[in-house]
Amino acid sequence: MYALYAWGNFFNHESGFDRHPGWLDPAVLSGERTVFDENLTILDNGPLPVDGPGTLFEVGDEQVAGRELTGRDLGGAGWSVAHIRVATDGTLEDALRITGELEETGEIFADEAPERNPLGFGEIVTTWEDDHGQWDLALIRL
């Protein structure tokens, strides 16, 4: 099984999307809804589909998957989204379909033999970084 994660300056520092309260919607955290916000997009062809249960949150000083936040009271707790898990069917082909669309724009660099795993779990396969420093992606084998 493969997972594709996204993060970057646009998401984590410039837009405020990483702290948007919509992430805590039970429908997003359970995976019932894969569109977090219509304005969150990497490409111009629509919103980024998210896997809320697999998205990684920073809560205080711990990293927690979205599925672990369902029903948890975060009132007053410092939290943010660290890495969005992009909704795919879990196959290598589907993850590469999404990244292939990015590569077609010509504004993204792929490292097919990364030395470092930015997620710290799974087996790193490929990483991508756009030319403007706005988005980073990592494909891992779980």
JSON list of C-alpha atoms in Angstrom, two decimals:
[
{"chain": "A", "resi": 1, "resn": "MET", "atom": "CA", "xyz": [0.00, 0.00, 0.00]},
{"chain": "A", "resi": 2, "resn": "TYR", "atom": "CA", "xyz": [1.21, 3.51, -0.84]},
{"chain": "A", "resi": 3, "resn": "ALA", "atom": "CA", "xyz": [0.44, 6.89, 0.69]},
{"chain": "A", "resi": 4, "resn": "LEU", "atom": "CA", "xyz": [1.02, 10.36, -0.71]},
{"chain": "A", "resi": 5, "resn": "TYR", "atom": "CA", "xyz": [1.57, 13.25, 1.71]},
{"chain": "A", "resi": 6, "resn": "ALA", "atom": "CA", "xyz": [1.65, 16.99, 0.99]},
{"chain": "A", "resi": 7, "resn": "TRP", "atom": "CA", "xyz": [2.79, 20.04, 2.97]},
{"chain": "A", "resi": 8, "resn": "GLY", "atom": "CA", "xyz": [4.79, 23.19, 2.33]},
{"chain": "A", "resi": 9, "resn": "ASN", "atom": "CA", "xyz": [5.16, 26.92, 2.84]},
{"chain": "A", "resi": 10, "resn": "PHE", "atom": "CA", "xyz": [1.81, 27.77, 1.27]},
{"chain": "A", "resi": 11, "resn": "PHE", "atom": "CA", "xyz": [-0.09, 25.35, 3.45]},
{"chain": "A", "resi": 12, "resn": "ASN", "atom": "CA", "xyz": [1.89, 25.43, 6.69]},
{"chain": "A", "resi": 13, "resn": "HIS", "atom": "CA", "xyz": [2.96, 29.07, 6.86]},
{"chain": "A", "resi": 14, "resn": "GLU", "atom": "CA", "xyz": [1.22, 31.39, 4.40]},
{"chain": "A", "resi": 15, "resn": "SER", "atom": "CA", "xyz": [-2.45, 30.45, 4.07]},
{"chain": "A", "resi": 16, "resn": "GLY", "atom": "CA", "xyz": [-3.57, 29.46, 7.56]},
{"chain": "A", "resi": 17, "resn": "PHE", "atom": "CA", "xyz": [-5.09, 26.28, 6.15]},
{"chain": "A", "resi": 18, "resn": "ASP", "atom": "CA", "xyz": [-3.02, 24.22, 8.60]},
{"chain": "A", "resi": 19, "resn": "ARG", "atom": "CA", "xyz": [-5.07, 25.63, 11.51]},
{"chain": "A", "resi": 20, "resn": "HIS", "atom": "CA", "xyz": [-8.46, 25.95, 9.80]},
{"chain": "A", "resi": 21, "resn": "PRO", "atom": "CA", "xyz": [-11.15, 24.58, 12.15]},
{"chain": "A", "resi": 22, "resn": "GLY", "atom": "CA", "xyz": [-12.72, 22.64, 9.26]},
{"chain": "A", "resi": 23, "resn": "TRP", "atom": "CA", "xyz": [-10.02, 19.99, 9.73]},
{"chain": "A", "resi": 24, "resn": "LEU", "atom": "CA", "xyz": [-11.69, 18.97, 12.99]},
{"chain": "A", "resi": 25, "resn": "ASP", "atom": "CA", "xyz": [-15.05, 18.31, 11.31]},
{"chain": "A", "resi": 26, "resn": "PRO", "atom": "CA", "xyz": [-15.96, 14.70, 12.23]},
{"chain": "A", "resi": 27, "resn": "ALA", "atom": "CA", "xyz": [-16.82, 14.00, 8.56]},
{"chain": "A", "resi": 28, "resn": "VAL", "atom": "CA", "xyz": [-13.27, 14.96, 7.52]},
{"chain": "A", "resi": 29, "resn": "LEU", "atom": "CA", "xyz": [-11.60, 13.08, 10.39]},
{"chain": "A", "resi": 30, "resn": "SER", "atom": "CA", "xyz": [-13.61, 9.93, 9.65]},
{"chain": "A", "resi": 31, "resn": "GLY", "atom": "CA", "xyz": [-12.99, 10.07, 5.90]},
{"chain": "A", "resi": 32, "resn": "GLU", "atom": "CA", "xyz": [-16.67, 10.51, 5.10]},
{"chain": "A", "resi": 33, "resn": "ARG", "atom": "CA", "xyz": [-15.78, 13.77, 3.33]},
{"chain": "A", "resi": 34, "resn": "THR", "atom": "CA", "xyz": [-12.60, 14.13, 1.23]},
{"chain": "A", "resi": 35, "resn": "VAL", "atom": "CA", "xyz": [-12.89, 17.82, 0.37]},
{"chain": "A", "resi": 36, "resn": "PHE", "atom": "CA", "xyz": [-11.66, 19.86, 3.30]},
{"chain": "A", "resi": 37, "resn": "ASP", "atom": "CA", "xyz": [-12.02, 23.23, 1.59]},
{"chain": "A", "resi": 38, "resn": "GLU", "atom": "CA", "xyz": [-12.76, 24.15, -2.04]},
{"chain": "A", "resi": 39, "resn": "ASN", "atom": "CA", "xyz": [-9.87, 26.65, -1.97]},
{"chain": "A", "resi": 40, "resn": "LEU", "atom": "CA", "xyz": [-7.20, 24.15, -0.92]},
{"chain": "A", "resi": 41, "resn": "THR", "atom": "CA", "xyz": [-5.65, 23.09, -4.20]},
{"chain": "A", "resi": 42, "resn": "ILE", "atom": "CA", "xyz": [-2.28, 22.24, -5.66]},
{"chain": "A", "resi": 43, "resn": "LEU", "atom": "CA", "xyz": [-3.49, 22.28, -9.25]},
{"chain": "A", "resi": 44, "resn": "ASP", "atom": "CA", "xyz": [-6.10, 24.48, -10.88]},
{"chain": "A", "resi": 45, "resn": "ASN", "atom": "CA", "xyz": [-8.45, 21.58, -11.65]},
{"chain": "A", "resi": 46, "resn": "GLY", "atom": "CA", "xyz": [-10.21, 21.44, -8.29]},
{"chain": "A", "resi": 47, "resn": "PRO", "atom": "CA", "xyz": [-9.72, 21.01, -4.58]},
{"chain": "A", "resi": 48, "resn": "LEU", "atom": "CA", "xyz": [-7.10, 18.68, -3.17]},
{"chain": "A", "resi": 49, "resn": "PRO", "atom": "CA", "xyz": [-8.79, 15.43, -2.07]},
{"chain": "A", "resi": 50, "resn": "VAL", "atom": "CA", "xyz": [-7.73, 14.67, 1.51]},
{"chain": "A", "resi": 51, "resn": "ASP", "atom": "CA", "xyz": [-7.64, 11.50, 3.56]},
{"chain": "A", "resi": 52, "resn": "GLY", "atom": "CA", "xyz": [-8.64, 13.02, 6.90]},
{"chain": "A", "resi": 53, "resn": "PRO", "atom": "CA", "xyz": [-8.09, 9.87, 8.98]},
{"chain": "A", "resi": 54, "resn": "GLY", "atom": "CA", "xyz": [-4.53, 9.55, 7.65]},
{"chain": "A", "resi": 55, "resn": "THR", "atom": "CA", "xyz": [-3.63, 13.24, 7.77]},
{"chain": "A", "resi": 56, "resn": "LEU", "atom": "CA", "xyz": [-0.98, 13.95, 10.39]},
{"chain": "A", "resi": 57, "resn": "PHE", "atom": "CA", "xyz": [-1.68, 16.58, 13.04]},
{"chain": "A", "resi": 58, "resn": "GLU", "atom": "CA", "xyz": [0.66, 18.12, 15.58]},
{"chain": "A", "resi": 59, "resn": "VAL", "atom": "CA", "xyz": [-1.16, 18.38, 18.89]},
{"chain": "A", "resi": 60, "resn": "GLY", "atom": "CA", "xyz": [1.06, 19.93, 21.52]},
{"chain": "A", "resi": 61, "resn": "ASP", "atom": "CA", "xyz": [4.33, 18.09, 21.00]},
{"chain": "A", "resi": 62, "resn": "GLU", "atom": "CA", "xyz": [2.89, 14.84, 19.66]},
{"chain": "A", "resi": 63, "resn": "GLN", "atom": "CA", "xyz": [2.07, 13.76, 16.09]},
{"chain": "A", "resi": 64, "resn": "VAL", "atom": "CA", "xyz": [-1.39, 12.25, 15.76]},
{"chain": "A", "resi": 65, "resn": "ALA", "atom": "CA", "xyz": [-3.32, 10.79, 12.81]},
{"chain": "A", "resi": 66, "resn": "GLY", "atom": "CA", "xyz": [-6.69, 12.39, 12.13]},
{"chain": "A", "resi": 67, "resn": "ARG", "atom": "CA", "xyz": [-8.55, 9.17, 13.00]},
{"chain": "A", "resi": 68, "resn": "GLU", "atom": "CA", "xyz": [-7.20, 9.51, 16.55]},
{"chain": "A", "resi": 69, "resn": "LEU", "atom": "CA", "xyz": [-8.77, 12.96, 16.94]},
{"chain": "A", "resi": 70, "resn": "THR", "atom": "CA", "xyz": [-12.37, 11.86, 16.39]},
{"chain": "A", "resi": 71, "resn": "GLY", "atom": "CA", "xyz": [-14.28, 12.78, 19.52]},
{"chain": "A", "resi": 72, "resn": "ARG", "atom": "CA", "xyz": [-11.21, 14.27, 21.21]},
{"chain": "A", "resi": 73, "resn": "ASP", "atom": "CA", "xyz": [-11.69, 17.67, 22.86]},
{"chain": "A", "resi": 74, "resn": "LEU", "atom": "CA", "xyz": [-9.06, 20.00, 21.45]},
{"chain": "A", "resi": 75, "resn": "GLY", "atom": "CA", "xyz": [-10.49, 23.13, 23.07]},
{"chain": "A", "resi": 76, "resn": "GLY", "atom": "CA", "xyz": [-7.51, 25.18, 24.13]},
{"chain": "A", "resi": 77, "resn": "ALA", "atom": "CA", "xyz": [-4.98, 22.68, 22.78]},
{"chain": "A", "resi": 78, "resn": "GLY", "atom": "CA", "xyz": [-2.41, 23.89, 20.29]},
{"chain": "A", "resi": 79, "resn": "TRP", "atom": "CA", "xyz": [-2.86, 21.90, 17.08]},
{"chain": "A", "resi": 80, "resn": "SER", "atom": "CA", "xyz": [-2.06, 22.18, 13.39]},
{"chain": "A", "resi": 81, "resn": "VAL", "atom": "CA", "xyz": [-1.90, 19.94, 10.35]},
{"chain": "A", "resi": 82, "resn": "ALA", "atom": "CA", "xyz": [1.69, 18.88, 9.69]},
{"chain": "A", "resi": 83, "resn": "HIS", "atom": "CA", "xyz": [1.24, 16.63, 6.61]},
{"chain": "A", "resi": 84, "resn": "ILE", "atom": "CA", "xyz": [-1.91, 16.19, 4.53]},
{"chain": "A", "resi": 85, "resn": "ARG", "atom": "CA", "xyz": [-2.49, 12.64, 3.41]},
{"chain": "A", "resi": 86, "resn": "VAL", "atom": "CA", "xyz": [-3.83, 12.97, -0.12]},
{"chain": "A", "resi": 87, "resn": "ALA", "atom": "CA", "xyz": [-6.84, 10.75, -0.82]},
{"chain": "A", "resi": 88, "resn": "THR", "atom": "CA", "xyz": [-5.83, 7.96, -3.19]},
{"chain": "A", "resi": 89, "resn": "ASP", "atom": "CA", "xyz": [-6.92, 4.36, -3.60]},
{"chain": "A", "resi": 90, "resn": "GLY", "atom": "CA", "xyz": [-3.65, 3.19, -2.00]},
{"chain": "A", "resi": 91, "resn": "THR", "atom": "CA", "xyz": [-2.01, 2.07, -5.22]},
{"chain": "A", "resi": 92, "resn": "LEU", "atom": "CA", "xyz": [1.24, 3.34, -6.63]},
{"chain": "A", "resi": 93, "resn": "GLU", "atom": "CA", "xyz": [-0.55, 4.11, -9.90]},
{"chain": "A", "resi": 94, "resn": "ASP", "atom": "CA", "xyz": [-3.11, 6.43, -8.28]},
{"chain": "A", "resi": 95, "resn": "ALA", "atom": "CA", "xyz": [-0.47, 8.35, -6.33]},
{"chain": "A", "resi": 96, "resn": "LEU", "atom": "CA", "xyz": [1.61, 8.71, -9.50]},
{"chain": "A", "resi": 97, "resn": "ARG", "atom": "CA", "xyz": [-1.47, 9.90, -11.39]},
{"chain": "A", "resi": 98, "resn": "ILE", "atom": "CA", "xyz": [-1.73, 12.86, -9.00]},
{"chain": "A", "resi": 99, "resn": "THR", "atom": "CA", "xyz": [1.98, 13.64, -9.01]},
{"chain": "A", "resi": 100, "resn": "GLY", "atom": "CA", "xyz": [2.10, 13.13, -12.78]},
{"chain": "A", "resi": 101, "resn": "GLU", "atom": "CA", "xyz": [-0.39, 15.96, -13.19]},
{"chain": "A", "resi": 102, "resn": "LEU", "atom": "CA", "xyz": [1.97, 18.14, -11.16]},
{"chain": "A", "resi": 103, "resn": "GLU", "atom": "CA", "xyz": [5.01, 17.09, -13.16]},
{"chain": "A", "resi": 104, "resn": "GLU", "atom": "CA", "xyz": [3.19, 18.02, -16.37]},
{"chain": "A", "resi": 105, "resn": "THR", "atom": "CA", "xyz": [3.16, 21.65, -15.23]},
{"chain": "A", "resi": 106, "resn": "GLY", "atom": "CA", "xyz": [6.96, 21.55, -15.37]},
{"chain": "A", "resi": 107, "resn": "GLU", "atom": "CA", "xyz": [7.27, 23.42, -12.09]},
{"chain": "A", "resi": 108, "resn": "ILE", "atom": "CA", "xyz": [8.08, 20.52, -9.79]},
{"chain": "A", "resi": 109, "resn": "PHE", "atom": "CA", "xyz": [11.27, 18.60, -9.14]},
{"chain": "A", "resi": 110, "resn": "ALA", "atom": "CA", "xyz": [11.13, 14.86, -8.40]},
{"chain": "A", "resi": 111, "resn": "ASP", "atom": "CA", "xyz": [13.79, 13.09, -6.35]},
{"chain": "A", "resi": 112, "resn": "GLU", "atom": "CA", "xyz": [13.38, 9.41, -7.16]},
{"chain": "A", "resi": 113, "resn": "ALA", "atom": "CA", "xyz": [16.12, 8.32, -4.75]},
{"chain": "A", "resi": 114, "resn": "PRO", "atom": "CA", "xyz": [15.65, 10.50, -1.67]},
{"chain": "A", "resi": 115, "resn": "GLU", "atom": "CA", "xyz": [18.12, 9.96, 1.14]},
{"chain": "A", "resi": 116, "resn": "ARG", "atom": "CA", "xyz": [15.83, 11.32, 3.84]},
{"chain": "A", "resi": 117, "resn": "ASN", "atom": "CA", "xyz": [12.28, 10.37, 4.79]},
{"chain": "A", "resi": 118, "resn": "PRO", "atom": "CA", "xyz": [10.52, 13.60, 5.86]},
{"chain": "A", "resi": 119, "resn": "LEU", "atom": "CA", "xyz": [7.69, 11.62, 7.47]},
{"chain": "A", "resi": 120, "resn": "GLY", "atom": "CA", "xyz": [9.78, 9.30, 9.60]},
{"chain": "A", "resi": 121, "resn": "PHE", "atom": "CA", "xyz": [7.75, 6.14, 8.87]},
{"chain": "A", "resi": 122, "resn": "GLY", "atom": "CA", "xyz": [7.19, 3.79, 5.97]},
{"chain": "A", "resi": 123, "resn": "GLU", "atom": "CA", "xyz": [9.65, 3.35, 3.12]},
{"chain": "A", "resi": 124, "resn": "ILE", "atom": "CA", "xyz": [10.30, 6.56, 1.21]},
{"chain": "A", "resi": 125, "resn": "VAL", "atom": "CA", "xyz": [9.88, 6.12, -2.56]},
{"chain": "A", "resi": 126, "resn": "THR", "atom": "CA", "xyz": [9.92, 9.59, -4.13]},
{"chain": "A", "resi": 127, "resn": "THR", "atom": "CA", "xyz": [9.74, 13.21, -3.02]},
{"chain": "A", "resi": 128, "resn": "TRP", "atom": "CA", "xyz": [8.68, 16.29, -4.98]},
{"chain": "A", "resi": 129, "resn": "GLU", "atom": "CA", "xyz": [9.24, 19.98, -4.44]},
{"chain": "A", "resi": 130, "resn": "ASP", "atom": "CA", "xyz": [7.83, 22.78, -6.55]},
{"chain": "A", "resi": 131, "resn": "ASP", "atom": "CA", "xyz": [10.05, 25.48, -8.02]},
{"chain": "A", "resi": 132, "resn": "HIS", "atom": "CA", "xyz": [8.48, 28.15, -5.82]},
{"chain": "A", "resi": 133, "resn": "GLY", "atom": "CA", "xyz": [8.90, 26.39, -2.46]},
{"chain": "A", "resi": 134, "resn": "GLN", "atom": "CA", "xyz": [5.14, 26.31, -1.94]},
{"chain": "A", "resi": 135, "resn": "TRP", "atom": "CA", "xyz": [4.45, 22.55, -1.92]},
{"chain": "A", "resi": 136, "resn": "ASP", "atom": "CA", "xyz": [6.37, 19.42, -0.99]},
{"chain": "A", "resi": 137, "resn": "LEU", "atom": "CA", "xyz": [5.13, 15.88, -1.47]},
{"chain": "A", "resi": 138, "resn": "ALA", "atom": "CA", "xyz": [6.36, 12.47, -0.39]},
{"chain": "A", "resi": 139, "resn": "LEU", "atom": "CA", "xyz": [5.31, 9.04, -1.58]},
{"chain": "A", "resi": 140, "resn": "ILE", "atom": "CA", "xyz": [5.84, 6.25, 0.92]},
{"chain": "A", "resi": 141, "resn": "ARG", "atom": "CA", "xyz": [5.26, 2.53, 0.89]},
{"chain": "A", "resi": 142, "resn": "LEU", "atom": "CA", "xyz": [3.44, 1.54, 4.07]}
]
